[in-house]
Amino acid sequence: MEYTTLGDTGTTVSQLCFGTWRFGRATGDLENETTREEAHELLDAARDHGINFIDTANVYGDPDGTSEEWIGEWLADRDVDREDLVIASKVYFEFDGWGEPGPNDSGLGRKHIRAQIEGTLERLGTDYLDVYYIHRWDDETPIEETMSVLTDLVREGKVNHLGASTMAAWQLTKALWTSDVEGLERFDVTQPMVNAAHYDAVGDYLDVCADRDLAVCPYSPLAGGFLTGKYERTEDGGVEAPDGSRGAFDDLFEDRYATDRAWDVLEAVESVADELEASPAQVSLRWLMEQDRFTCVPIVGARSPDQLAENVGAVDLELSDEQFERIDAARDGSE
């Protein structure tokens, strides 16, 4: 494993982050997409590969909080040194882990954030988070209140760095401006959906990240599995999805990923993979890791240790300028 500095912070992370959104998750007819035992096996595998960066959220799992709880159990069961890991979690969405959500069990108000950080730390069995993301933007709460309470968490030692997930570029800019003007802690890390196949509405956001030296930790770096090459294009332009895959049960899959341009990107990725004797997944991850405008640490959410091992193989690849630009050209529609 190779390591990199997380944006403009002093924290060093593995070039891949392990995502745990599948832990205890029920999706359609699929219950417990990753069981507790499987979750611990995957965490063992991630650690063995040198991954020190783990991503979760207070609402991952069924009920909410299951993912954090299983990570906390793994930390205790394996007697893992907390200082060896960089752990990130999130806050915003309605939380049902304590029963029926109440009127203050969502959003980015002071009351909800205060309650959720305590629950997150308890489930993880830790005194602090390395990164605490706002999971979405809250139109109902002034950003000054949100940044103020997050700043308090940093100064109390409960959080090391602040992160922002999916939002508009102007919202990210407003939050950064508020921090500057009010003398508050700022976001150092972002988590947008970025991958070679998905190019819609992220350009301005990434420009802000590059300008302010924010780390980018993209979720869905393989476009829901589309960039692994396991999907086939049908004669009518649809997608033939393997049983149990994202495309088999996600109605948004075709609209989000399987566009004409995305198929062109996949073709370019597969051609580079053939040249490097690598898998399309490895090339897609490497394309993200080699972004030069900002630190880019893709979040991989493997189903099995073998799949995780394949993803980790991206660390050993190196794309030539021509190969990188070939994928870029397909993504921009300029090939």
GROMACS .gro file of C-alpha atoms in nm:
model
  335
    1MET     CA    1   0.000   0.000   0.000
    2GLU     CA    2   0.109   0.355  -0.069
    3TYR     CA    3   0.002   0.652   0.143
    4THR     CA    4  -0.077   1.016   0.082
    5THR     CA    5  -0.151   1.328   0.282
    6LEU     CA    6  -0.520   1.403   0.314
    7GLY     CA    7  -0.543   1.734   0.129
    8ASP     CA    8  -0.406   2.026   0.330
    9THR     CA    9  -0.413   1.834   0.660
   10GLY     CA   10  -0.131   1.660   0.843
   11THR     CA   11  -0.310   1.326   0.835
   12THR     CA   12  -0.169   1.044   0.621
   13VAL     CA   13  -0.404   0.790   0.467
   14SER     CA   14  -0.383   0.489   0.238
   15GLN     CA   15  -0.447   0.564  -0.130
   16LEU     CA   16  -0.771   0.371  -0.102
   17CYS     CA   17  -1.038   0.414   0.163
   18PHE     CA   18  -1.253   0.118   0.269
   19GLY     CA   19  -1.624   0.198   0.261
   20THR     CA   20  -1.869   0.015   0.487
   21TRP     CA   21  -2.210   0.121   0.355
   22ARG     CA   22  -2.299  -0.242   0.277
   23PHE     CA   23  -2.256  -0.353   0.638
   24GLY     CA   24  -2.590  -0.483   0.767
   25ARG     CA   25  -2.774  -0.319   0.479
   26ALA     CA   26  -3.102  -0.452   0.344
   27THR     CA   27  -3.156  -0.375  -0.026
   28GLY     CA   28  -3.485  -0.479  -0.181
   29ASP     CA   29  -3.499  -0.856  -0.150
   30LEU     CA   30  -3.136  -0.875  -0.033
   31GLU     CA   31  -3.112  -0.877   0.345
   32ASN     CA   32  -2.784  -0.812   0.526
   33GLU     CA   33  -2.590  -0.747   0.210
   34THR     CA   34  -2.279  -0.788   0.423
   35THR     CA   35  -2.323  -0.983   0.747
   36ARG     CA   36  -2.138  -0.913   1.069
   37GLU     CA   37  -1.896  -1.202   1.011
   38GLU     CA   38  -1.833  -1.095   0.653
   39ALA     CA   39  -1.785  -0.735   0.766
   40HIS     CA   40  -1.515  -0.837   1.011
   41GLU     CA   41  -1.344  -1.051   0.744
   42LEU     CA   42  -1.341  -0.754   0.509
   43LEU     CA   43  -1.200  -0.525   0.778
   44ASP     CA   44  -0.929  -0.786   0.846
   45ALA     CA   45  -0.849  -0.796   0.474
   46ALA     CA   46  -0.838  -0.417   0.447
   47ARG     CA   47  -0.597  -0.400   0.739
   48ASP     CA   48  -0.381  -0.677   0.592
   49HIS     CA   49  -0.355  -0.479   0.267
   50GLY     CA   50  -0.240  -0.171   0.456
   51ILE     CA   51  -0.565   0.025   0.424
   52ASN     CA   52  -0.581   0.253   0.728
   53PHE     CA   53  -0.875   0.472   0.618
   54ILE     CA   54  -1.228   0.349   0.702
   55ASP     CA   55  -1.547   0.529   0.599
   56THR     CA   56  -1.888   0.482   0.759
   57ALA     CA   57  -2.198   0.685   0.853
   58ASN     CA   58  -2.447   0.693   1.136
   59VAL     CA   59  -2.724   0.573   0.902
   60TYR     CA   60  -2.541   0.280   0.740
   61GLY     CA   61  -2.703  -0.053   0.817
   62ASP     CA   62  -3.045  -0.169   0.924
   63PRO     CA   63  -3.125  -0.037   1.177
   64ASP     CA   64  -2.921   0.282   1.146
   65GLY     CA   65  -2.591   0.262   1.328
   66THR     CA   66  -2.526  -0.105   1.249
   67SER     CA   67  -2.216  -0.035   1.039
   68GLU     CA   68  -2.059   0.180   1.311
   69GLU     CA   69  -2.144  -0.082   1.573
   70TRP     CA   70  -1.981  -0.364   1.375
   71ILE     CA   71  -1.667  -0.157   1.320
   72GLY     CA   72  -1.653  -0.086   1.693
   73GLU     CA   73  -1.691  -0.457   1.770
   74TRP     CA   74  -1.410  -0.537   1.526
   75LEU     CA   75  -1.182  -0.281   1.687
   76ALA     CA   76  -1.244  -0.440   2.026
   77ASP     CA   77  -1.237  -0.804   1.910
   78ARG     CA   78  -0.911  -0.766   1.718
   79ASP     CA   79  -0.753  -0.534   1.974
   80VAL     CA   80  -0.666  -0.294   1.692
   81ASP     CA   81  -0.469   0.015   1.793
   82ARG     CA   82  -0.708   0.305   1.728
   83GLU     CA   83  -0.414   0.531   1.643
   84ASP     CA   84  -0.329   0.310   1.346
   85LEU     CA   85  -0.659   0.399   1.176
   86VAL     CA   86  -0.823   0.703   1.022
   87ILE     CA   87  -1.199   0.670   1.077
   88ALA     CA   88  -1.465   0.887   0.913
   89SER     CA   89  -1.838   0.905   0.977
   90LYS     CA   90  -2.125   1.135   0.881
   91VAL     CA   91  -2.430   1.319   1.006
   92TYR     CA   92  -2.746   1.465   0.849
   93PHE     CA   93  -3.010   1.206   0.763
   94GLU     CA   94  -3.301   1.099   0.981
   95PHE     CA   95  -3.172   0.848   1.235
   96ASP     CA   96  -3.388   0.550   1.334
   97GLY     CA   97  -3.130   0.362   1.543
   98TRP     CA   98  -3.303   0.474   1.863
   99GLY     CA   99  -3.654   0.387   1.745
  100GLU     CA  100  -3.904   0.609   1.566
  101PRO     CA  101  -3.719   0.930   1.465
  102GLY     CA  102  -3.825   1.246   1.643
  103PRO     CA  103  -3.847   1.602   1.507
  104ASN     CA  104  -3.481   1.674   1.588
  105ASP     CA  105  -3.342   1.343   1.460
  106SER     CA  106  -3.223   1.482   1.127
  107GLY     CA  107  -3.052   1.783   0.976
  108LEU     CA  108  -2.748   1.987   1.077
  109GLY     CA  109  -2.879   2.178   1.375
  110ARG     CA  110  -2.677   2.193   1.696
  111LYS     CA  111  -2.909   1.955   1.884
  112HIS     CA  112  -2.900   1.680   1.620
  113ILE     CA  113  -2.524   1.701   1.560
  114ARG     CA  114  -2.453   1.692   1.934
  115ALA     CA  115  -2.671   1.385   1.982
  116GLN     CA  116  -2.535   1.202   1.680
  117ILE     CA  117  -2.166   1.250   1.751
  118GLU     CA  118  -2.215   1.095   2.094
  119GLY     CA  119  -2.399   0.796   1.945
  120THR     CA  120  -2.138   0.750   1.674
  121LEU     CA  121  -1.847   0.756   1.918
  122GLU     CA  122  -2.024   0.512   2.149
  123ARG     CA  123  -2.098   0.264   1.870
  124LEU     CA  124  -1.743   0.285   1.737
  125GLY     CA  125  -1.596   0.257   2.086
  126THR     CA  126  -1.367   0.552   2.031
  127ASP     CA  127  -1.314   0.895   2.184
  128TYR     CA  128  -1.282   1.078   1.853
  129LEU     CA  129  -1.335   1.072   1.478
  130ASP     CA  130  -1.062   1.161   1.232
  131VAL     CA  131  -1.311   1.300   0.979
  132TYR     CA  132  -1.672   1.404   1.041
  133TYR     CA  133  -1.871   1.473   0.723
  134ILE     CA  134  -2.197   1.655   0.681
  135HIS     CA  135  -2.378   1.398   0.467
  136ARG     CA  136  -2.587   1.656   0.281
  137TRP     CA  137  -2.658   2.031   0.286
  138ASP     CA  138  -2.932   2.147   0.525
  139ASP     CA  139  -3.147   2.426   0.381
  140GLU     CA  140  -3.330   2.468   0.712
  141THR     CA  141  -3.028   2.539   0.933
  142PRO     CA  142  -2.800   2.842   0.894
  143ILE     CA  143  -2.455   2.728   0.788
  144GLU     CA  144  -2.312   2.949   1.065
  145GLU     CA  145  -2.481   2.727   1.326
  146THR     CA  146  -2.358   2.409   1.160
  147MET     CA  147  -1.998   2.525   1.127
  148SER     CA  148  -2.003   2.662   1.482
  149VAL     CA  149  -2.104   2.333   1.644
  150LEU     CA  150  -1.862   2.139   1.422
  151THR     CA  151  -1.587   2.378   1.528
  152ASP     CA  152  -1.673   2.310   1.892
  153LEU     CA  153  -1.635   1.935   1.827
  154VAL     CA  154  -1.289   1.990   1.682
  155ARG     CA  155  -1.180   2.210   1.970
  156GLU     CA  156  -1.316   1.957   2.222
  157GLY     CA  157  -1.104   1.684   2.062
  158LYS     CA  158  -1.401   1.478   1.943
  159VAL     CA  159  -1.323   1.539   1.574
  160ASN     CA  160  -0.992   1.604   1.398
  161HIS     CA  161  -1.106   1.720   1.053
  162LEU     CA  162  -1.434   1.829   0.895
  163GLY     CA  163  -1.573   1.695   0.569
  164ALA     CA  164  -1.852   1.774   0.325
  165SER     CA  165  -2.028   1.518   0.109
  166THR     CA  166  -2.268   1.576  -0.179
  167MET     CA  167  -2.377   1.935  -0.232
  168ALA     CA  168  -2.364   2.211  -0.492
  169ALA     CA  169  -2.041   2.398  -0.556
  170TRP     CA  170  -2.195   2.724  -0.435
  171GLN     CA  171  -2.293   2.559  -0.107
  172LEU     CA  172  -1.941   2.431  -0.049
  173THR     CA  173  -1.806   2.776  -0.132
  174LYS     CA  174  -2.052   2.941   0.108
  175ALA     CA  175  -1.947   2.707   0.389
  176LEU     CA  176  -1.576   2.776   0.329
  177TRP     CA  177  -1.641   3.150   0.315
  178THR     CA  178  -1.838   3.136   0.640
  179SER     CA  179  -1.552   2.956   0.812
  180ASP     CA  180  -1.303   3.216   0.690
  181VAL     CA  181  -1.513   3.516   0.791
  182GLU     CA  182  -1.627   3.381   1.128
  183GLY     CA  183  -1.293   3.228   1.229
  184LEU     CA  184  -1.437   2.876   1.235
  185GLU     CA  185  -1.290   2.541   1.138
  186ARG     CA  186  -1.331   2.468   0.768
  187PHE     CA  187  -1.396   2.159   0.559
  188ASP     CA  188  -1.072   1.981   0.467
  189VAL     CA  189  -1.219   1.673   0.298
  190THR     CA  190  -1.501   1.621   0.048
  191GLN     CA  191  -1.696   1.314  -0.061
  192PRO     CA  192  -1.877   1.370  -0.392
  193MET     CA  193  -1.980   1.101  -0.638
  194VAL     CA  194  -1.700   1.103  -0.895
  195ASN     CA  195  -1.594   0.832  -1.137
  196ALA     CA  196  -1.482   0.807  -1.497
  197ALA     CA  197  -1.835   0.728  -1.620
  198HIS     CA  198  -2.022   0.996  -1.424
  199TYR     CA  199  -1.950   1.354  -1.523
  200ASP     CA  200  -2.273   1.537  -1.450
  201ALA     CA  201  -2.270   1.842  -1.219
  202VAL     CA  202  -1.938   1.776  -1.046
  203GLY     CA  203  -1.701   1.999  -1.244
  204ASP     CA  204  -1.758   2.320  -1.048
  205TYR     CA  205  -1.748   2.130  -0.719
  206LEU     CA  206  -1.410   1.981  -0.806
  207ASP     CA  207  -1.283   2.323  -0.912
  208VAL     CA  208  -1.355   2.448  -0.560
  209CYS     CA  209  -1.173   2.147  -0.413
  210ALA     CA  210  -0.870   2.213  -0.632
  211ASP     CA  211  -0.864   2.585  -0.552
  212ARG     CA  212  -0.892   2.535  -0.174
  213ASP     CA  213  -0.671   2.223  -0.155
  214LEU     CA  214  -0.951   2.001  -0.028
  215ALA     CA  215  -0.905   1.625  -0.042
  216VAL     CA  216  -1.157   1.439  -0.258
  217CYS     CA  217  -1.272   1.095  -0.141
  218PRO     CA  218  -1.520   0.992  -0.410
  219TYR     CA  219  -1.792   0.740  -0.341
  220SER     CA  220  -1.910   0.501  -0.614
  221PRO     CA  221  -1.569   0.521  -0.790
  222LEU     CA  222  -1.664   0.221  -1.007
  223ALA     CA  223  -2.002   0.365  -1.104
  224GLY     CA  224  -2.200   0.108  -0.911
  225GLY     CA  225  -2.001  -0.171  -1.076
  226PHE     CA  226  -2.051  -0.040  -1.429
  227LEU     CA  227  -1.677   0.024  -1.469
  228THR     CA  228  -1.589  -0.333  -1.372
  229GLY     CA  229  -1.708  -0.442  -1.717
  230LYS     CA  230  -1.961  -0.693  -1.580
  231TYR     CA  231  -2.257  -0.528  -1.752
  232GLU     CA  232  -2.354  -0.583  -2.115
  233ARG     CA  233  -2.526  -0.340  -2.347
  234THR     CA  234  -2.847  -0.472  -2.500
  235GLU     CA  235  -2.958  -0.406  -2.859
  236ASP     CA  236  -3.215  -0.151  -2.742
  237GLY     CA  237  -2.951   0.045  -2.549
  238GLY     CA  238  -3.038  -0.096  -2.207
  239VAL     CA  239  -2.824  -0.284  -1.958
  240GLU     CA  240  -2.807  -0.655  -1.899
  241ALA     CA  241  -2.717  -0.689  -1.531
  242PRO     CA  242  -2.596  -0.999  -1.346
  243ASP     CA  243  -2.828  -1.128  -1.072
  244GLY     CA  244  -2.767  -0.954  -0.741
  245SER     CA  245  -2.573  -0.665  -0.897
  246ARG     CA  246  -2.662  -0.299  -0.849
  247GLY     CA  247  -2.808  -0.270  -1.195
  248ALA     CA  248  -3.047  -0.558  -1.125
  249PHE     CA  249  -3.241  -0.371  -0.855
  250ASP     CA  250  -3.150  -0.001  -0.880
  251ASP     CA  251  -3.396   0.181  -1.107
  252LEU     CA  252  -3.160   0.481  -1.129
  253PHE     CA  253  -2.867   0.275  -1.250
  254GLU     CA  254  -2.925   0.315  -1.625
  255ASP     CA  255  -3.002   0.687  -1.604
  256ARG     CA  256  -2.704   0.761  -1.381
  257TYR     CA  257  -2.433   0.542  -1.530
  258ALA     CA  258  -2.525   0.358  -1.849
  259THR     CA  259  -2.532   0.655  -2.086
  260ASP     CA  260  -2.386   0.656  -2.437
  261ARG     CA  261  -2.086   0.847  -2.312
  262ALA     CA  262  -2.040   0.606  -2.020
  263TRP     CA  263  -2.022   0.313  -2.263
  264ASP     CA  264  -1.750   0.503  -2.451
  265VAL     CA  265  -1.563   0.552  -2.123
  266LEU     CA  266  -1.592   0.183  -2.043
  267GLU     CA  267  -1.452   0.097  -2.386
  268ALA     CA  268  -1.153   0.325  -2.323
  269VAL     CA  269  -1.102   0.180  -1.974
  270GLU     CA  270  -1.112  -0.175  -2.108
  271SER     CA  271  -0.861  -0.094  -2.380
  272VAL     CA  272  -0.619   0.047  -2.122
  273ALA     CA  273  -0.679  -0.254  -1.897
  274ASP     CA  274  -0.584  -0.488  -2.182
  275GLU     CA  275  -0.262  -0.295  -2.239
  276LEU     CA  276  -0.166  -0.306  -1.871
  277GLU     CA  277  -0.288  -0.663  -1.813
  278ALA     CA  278  -0.510  -0.524  -1.539
  279SER     CA  279  -0.882  -0.527  -1.470
  280PRO     CA  280  -1.116  -0.243  -1.571
  281ALA     CA  281  -1.185  -0.181  -1.202
  282GLN     CA  282  -0.816  -0.132  -1.131
  283VAL     CA  283  -0.775   0.109  -1.421
  284SER     CA  284  -1.084   0.308  -1.316
  285LEU     CA  285  -0.955   0.343  -0.961
  286ARG     CA  286  -0.607   0.435  -1.081
  287TRP     CA  287  -0.753   0.705  -1.307
  288LEU     CA  288  -0.900   0.868  -0.996
  289MET     CA  289  -0.586   0.823  -0.787
  290GLU     CA  290  -0.377   0.999  -1.054
  291GLN     CA  291  -0.583   1.319  -1.053
  292ASP     CA  292  -0.324   1.592  -1.017
  293ARG     CA  293  -0.539   1.891  -0.918
  294PHE     CA  294  -0.627   1.753  -0.575
  295THR     CA  295  -0.559   1.456  -0.349
  296CYS     CA  296  -0.802   1.185  -0.459
  297VAL     CA  297  -0.864   0.880  -0.237
  298PRO     CA  298  -1.140   0.657  -0.381
  299ILE     CA  299  -1.372   0.477  -0.139
  300VAL     CA  300  -1.406   0.110  -0.230
  301GLY     CA  301  -1.688  -0.101  -0.089
  302ALA     CA  302  -1.595  -0.458  -0.175
  303ARG     CA  303  -1.832  -0.752  -0.125
  304SER     CA  304  -1.553  -1.006  -0.063
  305PRO     CA  305  -1.182  -1.017   0.032
  306ASP     CA  306  -1.100  -1.128  -0.325
  307GLN     CA  307  -1.279  -0.825  -0.468
  308LEU     CA  308  -1.096  -0.600  -0.224
  309ALA     CA  309  -0.763  -0.756  -0.325
  310GLU     CA  310  -0.842  -0.679  -0.689
  311ASN     CA  311  -0.918  -0.317  -0.601
  312VAL     CA  312  -0.596  -0.282  -0.403
  313GLY     CA  313  -0.410  -0.390  -0.718
  314ALA     CA  314  -0.481  -0.041  -0.854
  315VAL     CA  315  -0.209   0.093  -0.624
  316ASP     CA  316   0.056  -0.090  -0.827
  317LEU     CA  317  -0.058   0.045  -1.166
  318GLU     CA  318   0.072   0.350  -1.349
  319LEU     CA  319  -0.114   0.503  -1.641
  320SER     CA  320   0.081   0.671  -1.918
  321ASP     CA  321  -0.020   1.025  -2.011
  322GLU     CA  322  -0.177   0.889  -2.329
  323GLN     CA  323  -0.379   0.627  -2.141
  324PHE     CA  324  -0.501   0.880  -1.884
  325GLU     CA  325  -0.596   1.126  -2.157
  326ARG     CA  326  -0.774   0.854  -2.358
  327ILE     CA  327  -1.013   0.796  -2.068
  328ASP     CA  328  -1.047   1.172  -2.016
  329ALA     CA  329  -1.133   1.224  -2.383
  330ALA     CA  330  -1.407   0.960  -2.371
  331ARG     CA  331  -1.542   1.114  -2.052
  332ASP     CA  332  -1.547   1.463  -2.207
  333GLY     CA  333  -1.704   1.334  -2.529
  334SER     CA  334  -1.403   1.456  -2.728
  335GLU     CA  335  -1.254   1.126  -2.840
   0.00000   0.00000   0.00000
